[in-house]
Short mmCIF file of C-alpha atoms in Angstrom, two decimals:
data_model
loop_
_atom_site.label_atom_id
_atom_site.label_comp_id
_atom_site.label_asym_id
_atom_site.label_seq_id
_atom_site.Cartn_x
_atom_site.Cartn_y
_atom_site.Cartn_z
CA MET A 100 30.60 410.62 103.65
CA LYS A 101 30.33 411.08 100.18
CA LEU A 102 27.09 411.76 99.14
CA THR A 103 25.33 410.80 96.02
CA LYS A 104 22.39 411.01 94.57
CA ASN A 105 20.33 408.31 96.32
CA ASN A 106 21.91 409.43 99.72
CA ASN A 107 19.94 412.48 98.59
CA PHE A 108 17.37 410.55 98.17
CA LEU A 109 17.22 408.66 101.22
CA LEU A 110 17.60 411.26 103.44
CA ILE A 111 14.54 414.36 102.30
CA PHE A 112 12.66 410.81 101.85
CA LEU A 113 13.92 409.74 106.21
CA LEU A 114 13.46 413.61 106.53
CA GLY A 115 9.87 414.07 104.37
CA LEU A 116 8.39 410.84 106.75
CA LEU A 117 9.55 412.98 110.38
CA PHE A 118 7.62 415.86 109.51
CA SER A 119 4.36 413.90 108.38
CA CYS A 120 4.26 411.77 111.15
CA SER A 121 4.41 414.91 113.79
CA ALA A 122 1.08 416.34 111.59
CA ASP A 123 -0.69 413.30 111.50
CA ASN A 124 -0.10 412.67 115.38
CA GLU A 125 -2.27 416.02 116.60
CA GLU A 126 -2.41 414.90 119.90
CA PHE A 127 1.23 415.75 120.83
CA ILE A 128 3.08 418.86 121.59
CA GLU A 129 6.93 420.30 121.79
CA GLU A 130 8.20 422.34 124.48
CA GLU A 131 11.73 423.24 124.93
CA THR A 132 13.16 421.10 127.66
CA GLU A 133 14.65 423.97 130.75
CA ASN A 134 17.97 422.77 130.13
CA ASN A 135 18.52 422.62 125.95
CA ILE A 136 20.41 426.21 126.11
CA ASP A 137 23.61 424.29 124.86
CA ASN A 138 21.16 422.36 122.43
CA PRO A 139 17.82 423.94 121.42
CA ALA A 140 17.52 421.19 119.14
CA SER A 141 16.09 418.54 122.83
CA THR A 142 13.11 418.54 123.12
CA ILE A 143 10.43 416.70 125.12
CA ILE A 144 7.18 415.04 123.81
CA LYS A 145 3.94 416.67 125.82
CA LYS A 146 0.81 414.67 124.91
CA ASP A 147 -3.18 415.37 125.21
CA LEU A 148 -3.28 416.72 128.78
CA GLU A 149 -8.27 416.41 127.89
CA VAL A 150 -8.84 414.00 130.57
CA GLN A 151 -6.34 415.38 132.95
CA LYS A 152 -7.71 418.48 132.87
CA PHE A 153 -10.90 417.68 133.01
CA ILE A 154 -10.64 415.42 136.53
CA TYR A 155 -8.15 418.61 137.75
CA ARG A 156 -11.55 420.74 137.26
CA GLY A 157 -13.80 419.07 139.12
CA MET A 158 -11.77 418.18 141.54
CA SER A 159 -10.67 421.69 142.18
CA ASP A 160 -14.57 422.55 141.63
CA ILE A 161 -16.69 420.81 144.01
CA TYR A 162 -15.05 418.24 145.34
CA LEU A 163 -16.14 417.98 149.56
CA TYR A 164 -12.76 418.53 150.21
CA ASN A 165 -10.86 420.35 148.13
CA SER A 166 -9.10 423.06 150.89
CA ASP A 167 -7.78 419.98 152.56
CA VAL A 168 -5.97 419.73 148.92
CA ASP A 169 -2.94 422.22 148.72
CA LEU A 170 -3.33 421.09 145.13
CA LEU A 171 -5.91 421.80 144.87
CA ALA A 172 -6.39 426.12 146.05
CA SER A 173 -6.92 428.69 143.20
CA ASP A 174 -3.41 429.82 143.66
CA TYR A 175 -1.16 426.93 143.68
CA PHE A 176 0.41 427.19 140.48
CA ALA A 177 1.72 430.26 139.62
CA THR A 178 0.37 429.94 135.81
CA GLN A 179 -1.94 427.59 133.46
CA GLU A 180 1.91 426.42 132.06
CA ASP A 181 2.92 425.29 135.42
CA LYS A 182 -0.06 423.99 136.29
CA GLU A 183 -0.16 421.34 133.13
CA ASP A 184 3.14 420.26 133.97
CA PHE A 185 1.90 419.05 136.99
CA LEU A 186 -0.13 417.28 134.76
CA ASP A 187 1.58 415.68 132.46
CA ASN A 188 3.71 414.05 135.70
CA TYR A 189 -0.21 411.34 135.28
CA THR A 190 0.18 410.01 132.06
CA LYS A 191 -2.42 407.90 133.88
CA PRO A 192 -5.50 409.55 135.42
CA GLU A 193 -6.31 406.64 138.61
CA ASP A 194 -2.91 408.79 139.86
CA LEU A 195 -4.20 411.58 139.08
CA PHE A 196 -7.58 411.07 141.17
CA GLU A 197 -5.45 409.42 144.17
CA ARG A 198 -3.07 412.06 144.78
CA LEU A 199 -6.19 415.11 144.24
CA MET A 200 -7.71 413.10 147.00
CA ALA A 201 -8.28 413.81 150.63
CA SER A 202 -5.94 411.84 152.67
CA HIS A 203 -9.32 411.28 154.89
CA ASP A 204 -11.01 410.18 152.30
CA ARG A 205 -12.21 406.57 151.81
CA PHE A 206 -14.32 406.28 149.33
CA SER A 207 -14.64 408.34 146.51
CA TYR A 208 -13.72 406.67 142.57
CA ILE A 209 -12.66 406.83 139.36
CA MET A 210 -13.81 404.92 136.41
CA ASP A 211 -12.51 404.76 133.37
CA ASP A 212 -15.48 403.54 131.32
CA TYR A 213 -18.73 405.29 132.51
CA ASN A 214 -20.68 402.69 129.92
CA ASP A 215 -19.79 399.97 132.99
CA TYR A 216 -21.31 401.47 135.12
CA ASN A 217 -24.10 402.91 133.99
CA LYS A 218 -25.59 399.83 133.38
CA THR A 219 -24.47 398.42 137.06
CA SER A 220 -26.59 400.98 137.54
CA GLY A 221 -29.47 400.29 136.43
CA GLY A 222 -29.52 396.99 138.38
CA LEU A 223 -28.57 394.96 135.34
CA ASP A 224 -25.64 393.23 136.44
CA ALA A 225 -23.18 390.28 135.46
CA ILE A 226 -23.08 388.12 138.61
CA THR A 227 -23.07 385.64 140.51
CA GLY A 228 -25.70 385.86 143.59
CA MET A 229 -23.28 384.75 145.96
CA SER A 230 -22.87 387.14 149.23
CA TYR A 231 -20.01 386.41 150.94
CA GLY A 232 -17.65 387.07 153.47
CA LEU A 233 -13.57 386.60 153.90
CA VAL A 234 -11.57 385.99 157.26
CA SER A 235 -8.81 385.32 158.60
CA TYR A 236 -7.76 381.97 160.14
CA CYS A 237 -6.11 383.87 162.54
CA THR A 238 -4.73 386.01 164.04
CA ASN A 239 -0.76 385.94 162.45
CA CYS A 240 -1.36 384.04 158.75
CA SER A 241 -1.99 384.26 156.07
CA GLU A 242 -5.07 381.65 155.04
CA VAL A 243 -8.73 382.83 154.66
CA PHE A 244 -11.62 381.43 154.30
CA GLY A 245 -14.69 382.45 153.38
CA TYR A 246 -18.04 382.36 154.88
CA VAL A 247 -21.46 383.05 152.53
CA LYS A 248 -24.21 385.77 153.98
CA LEU A 249 -26.90 385.86 151.37
CA VAL A 250 -27.53 383.67 148.13
CA LEU A 251 -30.59 385.80 145.07
CA PRO A 252 -32.82 384.36 144.29
CA GLY A 253 -33.33 382.57 141.06
CA SER A 254 -28.86 382.91 140.61
CA ASN A 255 -27.03 380.18 139.21
CA ALA A 256 -25.49 380.57 142.53
CA ASP A 257 -29.33 379.71 143.54
CA ASP A 258 -29.35 376.84 141.30
CA LYS A 259 -26.12 375.82 142.54
CA GLY A 260 -27.48 375.40 145.66
CA VAL A 261 -25.62 377.67 146.99
CA LYS A 262 -26.71 378.34 151.33
CA ARG A 263 -26.50 381.19 153.39
CA GLY A 264 -23.66 379.08 156.32
CA MET A 265 -21.05 377.74 153.47
CA ILE A 266 -17.82 377.89 154.71
CA PHE A 267 -15.07 377.59 151.88
CA ASN A 268 -11.55 378.39 152.06
CA ARG A 269 -10.38 377.10 148.22
CA ILE A 270 -10.59 378.31 144.53
CA ASP A 271 -10.75 376.81 142.38
CA GLY A 272 -8.22 374.11 144.04
CA GLN A 273 -5.89 376.88 145.13
CA GLN A 274 -6.10 377.77 148.69
CA ILE A 275 -7.75 381.17 149.40
CA THR A 276 -4.67 383.67 150.94
CA THR A 277 -4.66 386.98 152.00
CA SER A 278 -2.51 387.73 148.68
CA ASN A 279 -4.10 385.89 145.92
CA TYR A 280 -7.89 386.11 146.81
CA ASN A 281 -8.66 388.74 144.53
CA GLU A 282 -6.98 387.00 141.58
CA LEU A 283 -8.77 383.68 142.58
CA LEU A 284 -12.48 385.45 142.75
CA ASP A 285 -12.06 387.90 139.88
CA SER A 286 -13.67 385.31 137.64
CA ASN A 287 -16.95 385.19 135.88
CA SER A 288 -16.64 381.86 136.84
CA PHE A 289 -15.47 379.15 139.61
CA SER A 290 -15.36 376.92 141.69
CA ILE A 291 -15.84 376.90 145.83
CA GLY A 292 -14.27 374.67 147.84
CA LEU A 293 -16.66 373.73 150.82
CA ALA A 294 -14.71 373.16 154.04
CA LYS A 295 -16.62 373.14 158.07
CA ILE A 296 -15.00 374.38 161.53
CA GLU A 297 -15.28 372.50 164.30
CA ASP A 298 -13.02 373.13 167.76
CA ASN A 299 -11.94 375.86 165.66
CA THR A 300 -11.12 374.00 163.84
CA ILE A 301 -11.06 374.21 159.55
CA SER A 302 -10.98 371.63 158.13
CA GLU A 303 -11.60 370.91 154.17
CA LEU A 304 -15.05 369.03 152.82
CA ASP A 305 -14.93 366.72 149.40
CA GLN A 306 -17.59 369.23 148.19
CA THR A 307 -16.98 371.91 145.75
CA ILE A 308 -19.68 373.61 143.72
CA THR A 309 -19.20 374.99 140.36
CA ILE A 310 -20.68 378.99 140.52
CA SER A 311 -21.76 381.39 136.82
CA GLU A 312 -21.69 385.15 136.70
CA ARG A 313 -24.91 386.17 134.98
CA GLU A 314 -26.82 389.06 133.98
CA GLN A 315 -29.32 389.44 136.54
CA LYS A 316 -31.70 391.97 138.28
CA GLU A 317 -31.53 392.46 141.96
CA ASN A 318 -34.83 393.47 143.44
CA PRO A 319 -33.55 394.97 146.90
CA ILE A 320 -36.44 393.45 148.63
CA ALA A 321 -36.04 389.60 149.89
CA TYR A 322 -37.97 389.43 152.30
CA ASN A 323 -41.23 390.71 153.12
CA LYS A 324 -42.50 389.54 155.38
CA VAL A 325 -45.41 389.66 158.67
CA MET A 326 -44.81 387.59 162.44
CA ASP A 327 -47.56 386.43 164.78
CA ILE A 328 -45.49 387.97 167.88
CA ASP A 329 -47.20 387.74 171.12
CA GLY A 330 -49.93 388.56 169.18
CA GLU A 331 -48.80 391.67 167.95
CA LYS A 332 -48.27 392.30 163.90
CA VAL A 333 -44.44 392.61 163.41
CA GLY A 334 -42.85 393.46 160.06
CA TYR A 335 -39.89 392.39 158.87
CA LEU A 336 -38.38 393.57 155.46
CA TYR A 337 -35.16 392.90 154.40
CA TYR A 338 -33.64 395.81 152.25
CA ASN A 339 -29.99 395.18 150.27
CA SER A 340 -29.48 398.93 148.62
CA PHE A 341 -31.31 401.91 147.83
CA ASP A 342 -32.17 400.84 144.56
CA GLU A 343 -34.00 404.43 142.99
CA ASP A 344 -35.35 401.53 140.01
CA TYR A 345 -37.07 399.55 142.61
CA ASP A 346 -38.70 402.77 144.66
CA GLU A 347 -42.49 401.24 143.91
CA ASP A 348 -41.90 397.75 145.35
CA LEU A 349 -40.09 398.66 148.45
CA ASN A 350 -43.71 400.56 148.54
CA ASN A 351 -45.80 398.72 147.58
CA ALA A 352 -43.84 395.97 150.51
CA PHE A 353 -44.76 398.96 152.77
CA LYS A 354 -47.96 398.74 151.28
CA GLU A 355 -48.25 394.87 152.52
CA LEU A 356 -47.11 395.50 155.71
CA LYS A 357 -49.45 399.11 155.90
CA GLY A 358 -52.03 396.30 155.88
CA ALA A 359 -51.75 393.48 157.86
CA GLY A 360 -51.92 396.11 161.07
CA VAL A 361 -48.64 396.00 161.91
CA THR A 362 -47.60 397.87 164.95
CA GLU A 363 -43.87 396.82 164.93
CA LEU A 364 -40.74 396.85 161.85
CA VAL A 365 -37.28 395.40 162.23
CA LEU A 366 -35.49 396.54 158.81
CA ASP A 367 -32.50 394.55 158.89
CA LEU A 368 -30.00 396.79 157.16
CA ARG A 369 -26.87 394.45 157.99
CA TYR A 370 -25.43 394.60 154.65
CA ASN A 371 -26.64 397.61 152.90
CA GLY A 372 -24.42 399.16 150.91
CA GLY A 373 -26.57 402.13 150.13
CA GLY A 374 -27.80 403.95 147.46
CA SER A 375 -29.61 406.62 146.28
CA VAL A 376 -29.57 409.55 149.40
CA ARG A 377 -33.86 410.73 147.93
CA THR A 378 -34.64 406.52 148.27
CA ALA A 379 -33.34 406.59 152.26
CA THR A 380 -35.96 410.24 152.61
CA ASP A 381 -38.76 408.64 151.12
CA LEU A 382 -37.72 404.71 153.41
CA ALA A 383 -38.25 407.31 156.82
CA ALA A 384 -41.41 408.44 155.05
CA MET A 385 -42.84 404.81 154.95
CA ILE A 386 -41.68 404.95 158.36
CA THR A 387 -42.78 407.05 160.51
CA LYS A 388 -46.11 409.86 159.75
CA PRO A 389 -44.15 412.20 156.98
CA ILE A 390 -44.22 416.10 157.19
CA PRO A 391 -44.06 418.33 154.65
CA GLY A 392 -41.85 420.03 155.20
CA GLN A 393 -39.61 418.13 158.14
CA LEU A 394 -36.10 418.22 158.18
CA PHE A 395 -34.70 415.05 157.75
CA MET A 396 -30.93 415.86 156.58
CA LYS A 397 -29.10 419.59 156.03
CA GLU A 398 -26.51 418.95 153.20
CA LYS A 399 -23.07 421.27 153.85
CA TRP A 400 -21.10 421.29 150.77
CA ASN A 401 -17.48 422.40 150.28
CA GLN A 402 -17.05 426.73 151.36
CA LYS A 403 -17.92 428.38 147.77
CA TYR A 404 -20.61 425.95 147.05
CA GLN A 405 -21.38 425.83 150.95
CA LYS A 406 -22.57 429.92 150.22
CA TYR A 407 -24.25 430.24 146.94
CA TYR A 408 -26.67 427.93 148.41
CA GLU A 409 -26.79 429.57 151.73
CA GLN A 410 -27.45 433.15 150.22
CA ASN A 411 -28.63 431.79 146.83
CA LYS A 412 -31.66 428.70 146.86
CA PRO A 413 -31.33 427.81 150.78
CA GLU A 414 -33.92 425.36 150.24
CA TYR A 415 -31.30 423.04 147.82
CA LEU A 416 -29.59 421.88 150.60
CA LEU A 417 -32.82 420.82 152.55
CA ASN A 418 -33.79 417.43 151.99
CA ASN A 419 -36.91 416.91 153.54
CA PHE A 420 -39.42 414.04 154.00
CA ASN A 421 -41.47 413.37 151.57
CA LYS A 422 -44.90 412.51 150.84
CA THR A 423 -44.35 411.04 147.74
CA LEU A 424 -42.77 409.37 146.32
CA ARG A 425 -40.14 410.68 142.57
CA THR A 426 -42.92 409.29 140.16
CA GLY A 427 -46.16 411.09 141.82
CA THR A 428 -47.08 408.11 143.58
CA PRO A 429 -48.77 408.94 147.47
CA ILE A 430 -46.02 407.17 150.00
CA ASN A 431 -47.10 404.25 152.15
CA SER A 432 -46.67 405.28 155.13
CA LEU A 433 -47.15 402.40 158.66
CA ASN A 434 -46.75 406.23 161.29
CA LEU A 435 -44.82 403.98 163.97
CA SER A 436 -43.07 405.91 166.88
CA ARG A 437 -40.76 403.15 166.89
CA VAL A 438 -38.71 400.66 164.44
CA PHE A 439 -35.94 397.97 165.14
CA VAL A 440 -32.02 398.48 162.61
CA LEU A 441 -29.84 395.85 161.95
CA THR A 442 -26.59 396.64 161.27
CA THR A 443 -23.42 394.91 160.74
CA ALA A 444 -20.43 397.25 159.79
CA SER A 445 -20.96 396.54 155.94
CA SER A 446 -24.27 398.66 156.68
CA ALA A 447 -23.19 402.07 154.98
CA SER A 448 -24.19 405.16 153.51
CA ALA A 449 -27.78 405.56 152.96
CA SER A 450 -28.17 403.04 155.54
CA GLU A 451 -26.67 404.91 158.27
CA LEU A 452 -28.50 407.84 156.63
CA ILE A 453 -31.43 406.31 158.06
CA ILE A 454 -31.14 406.00 161.54
CA ASN A 455 -29.48 409.27 161.89
CA GLY A 456 -32.12 410.93 159.94
CA LEU A 457 -34.99 409.96 161.99
CA ASP A 458 -33.10 409.29 165.65
CA PRO A 459 -34.92 413.35 165.69
CA TYR A 460 -37.77 412.08 165.67
CA ILE A 461 -38.20 408.38 166.80
CA ASP A 462 -37.04 405.47 169.26
CA VAL A 463 -34.03 404.06 167.02
CA VAL A 464 -33.50 400.80 168.22
CA GLN A 465 -29.40 399.62 166.21
CA ILE A 466 -29.44 395.45 166.99
CA GLY A 467 -25.46 394.31 165.92
CA ASP A 468 -22.82 395.73 165.03
CA VAL A 469 -20.87 399.55 164.24
CA THR A 470 -21.65 400.32 160.96
CA THR A 471 -18.98 401.31 159.07
CA GLY A 472 -18.75 405.64 158.65
CA LYS A 473 -20.91 406.55 156.20
CA PHE A 474 -21.77 410.21 156.22
CA GLN A 475 -21.25 411.63 152.74
CA ALA A 476 -22.62 411.38 148.98
CA SER A 477 -21.54 412.11 146.09
CA VAL A 478 -22.92 412.96 142.82
CA THR A 479 -21.37 412.12 138.59
CA LEU A 480 -19.06 413.26 137.07
CA TYR A 481 -18.38 413.61 133.34
CA ASP A 482 -16.12 415.84 130.77
CA SER A 483 -19.00 418.66 129.61
CA GLU A 484 -19.08 422.42 130.60
CA ASP A 485 -21.74 421.63 133.55
CA PHE A 486 -19.75 417.91 134.95
CA SER A 487 -23.78 416.49 133.35
CA LYS A 488 -23.44 413.30 130.10
CA ASP A 489 -26.95 415.36 128.40
CA HIS A 490 -24.09 418.06 127.89
CA ALA A 491 -23.79 419.80 124.86
CA SER A 492 -19.87 418.98 125.03
CA LEU A 493 -20.04 416.21 125.94
CA LYS A 494 -16.61 415.25 124.66
CA THR A 495 -15.93 412.00 122.98
CA THR A 496 -12.56 411.40 122.74
CA HIS A 497 -13.05 409.28 126.44
CA LYS A 498 -15.21 407.55 128.59
CA TYR A 499 -13.66 408.19 132.21
CA ALA A 500 -16.33 410.07 134.90
CA MET A 501 -15.54 410.72 138.43
CA GLN A 502 -17.63 409.76 141.33
CA PRO A 503 -16.14 412.44 144.35
CA LEU A 504 -17.35 412.96 147.82
CA VAL A 505 -19.56 416.74 147.79
CA LEU A 506 -21.51 417.00 150.00
CA LYS A 507 -22.13 415.87 154.11
CA SER A 508 -25.50 414.60 155.69
CA HIS A 509 -26.62 416.78 159.11
CA ASN A 510 -30.08 415.29 160.16
CA ALA A 511 -32.02 418.10 162.58
CA HIS A 512 -30.12 418.03 165.07
CA ASP A 513 -27.44 419.08 162.50
CA VAL A 514 -24.98 415.45 164.16
CA SER A 515 -22.64 414.43 161.27
CA ASP A 516 -19.09 412.64 161.09
CA TYR A 517 -19.29 409.62 161.70
CA VAL A 518 -16.66 408.60 160.47
CA ASN A 519 -15.93 405.40 163.49
CA GLY A 520 -19.40 404.58 162.15
CA LEU A 521 -22.54 404.43 164.05
CA THR A 522 -22.13 402.58 167.44
CA PRO A 523 -25.42 400.26 168.50
CA ASP A 524 -28.75 400.29 171.39
CA ILE A 525 -27.54 396.16 171.59
CA THR A 526 -24.37 395.21 170.64
CA LEU A 527 -24.38 391.86 168.81
CA LYS A 528 -21.62 390.28 165.68
CA GLU A 529 -22.79 388.35 164.17
CA ASN A 530 -21.86 384.26 164.18
CA VAL A 531 -19.48 382.83 161.06
CA ARG A 532 -20.51 379.36 162.45
CA ASN A 533 -24.13 379.96 162.70
CA LEU A 534 -25.24 382.76 160.72
CA GLY A 535 -29.31 381.48 161.23
CA ILE A 536 -31.84 381.60 158.75
CA LEU A 537 -32.42 385.70 157.94
CA GLY A 538 -36.61 386.39 158.60
CA ASP A 539 -36.73 383.69 161.08
CA PRO A 540 -37.57 384.45 164.62
CA SER A 541 -35.02 382.44 165.62
CA GLU A 542 -32.30 384.22 163.60
CA PRO A 543 -29.53 386.35 166.20
CA LEU A 544 -30.43 389.64 165.88
CA LEU A 545 -33.98 389.61 164.38
CA LYS A 546 -34.47 387.11 168.03
CA VAL A 547 -33.13 389.76 169.64
CA ALA A 548 -35.00 392.45 168.59
CA LEU A 549 -38.76 390.18 168.65
CA ASP A 550 -36.77 389.91 172.49
CA VAL A 551 -36.90 393.77 173.47
CA ILE A 552 -40.51 393.41 171.43
CA LYS A 553 -41.62 391.47 173.91
CA GLY A 554 -40.01 391.88 176.54
CA ASN A 555 -38.47 389.62 177.69
CA ARG A 556 -34.71 389.90 178.77
CA VAL A 557 -32.41 389.99 175.95
CA SER A 558 -29.36 387.58 175.75
CA ILE A 559 -26.22 388.17 174.22
CA PRO A 560 -25.13 384.48 172.58
CA GLU A 561 -20.83 384.84 173.01
CA VAL A 562 -19.19 384.92 169.36
CA LYS A 563 -15.79 384.02 168.38
CA GLU A 564 -14.49 386.75 166.32
CA TYR A 565 -11.61 387.27 162.92
CA LYS A 566 -9.95 389.04 161.46
CA ASN A 567 -12.40 390.44 158.47
CA ILE A 568 -10.78 391.05 155.67
CA GLY A 569 -13.42 391.61 153.26
CA GLU A 570 -16.85 391.21 151.19
CA SER A 571 -17.70 390.64 147.41
CA GLY A 572 -18.24 393.98 146.20
CA MET A 573 -15.69 395.86 147.74
CA PHE A 574 -13.46 396.40 144.69
CA GLU A 575 -16.47 396.97 141.86
CA PRO A 576 -17.70 401.10 141.45
CA GLU A 577 -20.89 401.33 143.86
CA TYR A 578 -19.78 399.97 146.83
CA GLN A 579 -21.20 401.09 149.56
CA ARG A 580 -21.83 404.35 147.80
CA MET A 581 -24.25 407.27 148.80
CA TYR A 582 -25.26 409.45 145.74
CA ILE A 583 -27.52 412.81 145.07
CA ASP A 584 -30.03 412.21 141.20
CA LYS A 585 -28.82 416.72 141.41
CA LEU A 586 -25.98 418.20 139.49
CA PRO A 587 -25.57 421.31 140.62
CA GLU A 588 -25.78 424.16 138.64
CA VAL A 589 -21.55 424.83 138.17
CA ILE A 590 -20.58 427.99 140.02
CA GLU A 591 -17.89 430.19 138.67
#
């Protein structure tokens, strides 16, 4: 083609536009491909790896199971370029994080906006107030029904008349199945279609209840009462999460129990998925006499951090019984030599820590179902030099943060690694068709505890079991979380 003045002008304009775009887009790096010998102009575009480098740095440094992941070994990549080539394969940070997790890790997670997480962890969240479980109709069918486990007082669900023990099998008119339950329930407003179970048959009721989310703080102390059982004062405390924001409330609850002369305690942790290690340590001291210097829980980190602490700061690894809360408030202790703990498969992490940590010192009578089996704790890592949110080097170009497992908990007898959960002394699974009223002496799990206290023969009713599909909150970052408050210093 013969070039004219107009053609020349057009070519110059296009070339200028090309170079201008390349200069403006600084986050991209051009690099020659390995197979461009015949065509030196051939290039690939490599994206900025800021988030990927943060993920790899955190996981290779502080992750509890970093020695179980070959990719995290310090000598795995021959050069920095090799490492970046690997990281460049993961445009989605979540995929890289999952690739770097050990195959047996069920609990580490990553978040794409830590501001949303910090809002939730501060106690304020948009919730309906209805906690539920999901189970299948039968062994080989896809239909699912839900049952209400707990209703938060003052919530929208409470206002609409939702009650513990209600059965529902439809969301917004659609039958719940194993393939749609997450989508149907992932809404800030939905209706539940009630149902009933008779003679092992589930039938729909002509009744629906519409519930909506609203921002609300949830006090984890749902019930705190004293019962007179054959002349003995028995305390009952339903505790739903180890939330440090309510440590003073928890301590005041024990003050009331102590003032009432309680000599036995039933601690209901059946749906408690965990929380703060420090709060669990303080709760243990509220139950039994706190002895300064007496070990409640010992931490074990990955090889690098464990060696450093043992040689330089051995006290860092010890969580001893406390006499005061974080605020300095003296702990109200019942000085008990026995405690009854009610559990289900939803009882996890810090709930299990209470049982395991107290076991060397007092008689812990566990009643209910086998627990989850989470003996590890995590900590939040942000993209800064020391992984803290407050450091001046915190990256502001993204909001990613990680919650990797960083330590295992061991009790004073060095018991840990209860992967399959903690087995009850008296096994009794909840009956979906007869959950009972929490805190009522006739509620099945509480009744067993009271029978033991009264010295009565314990009768275990037959319970029809359904296959568990899931429960409310299972896709939330804080689900079954046990965390430490102190961010360890970065060790070079």
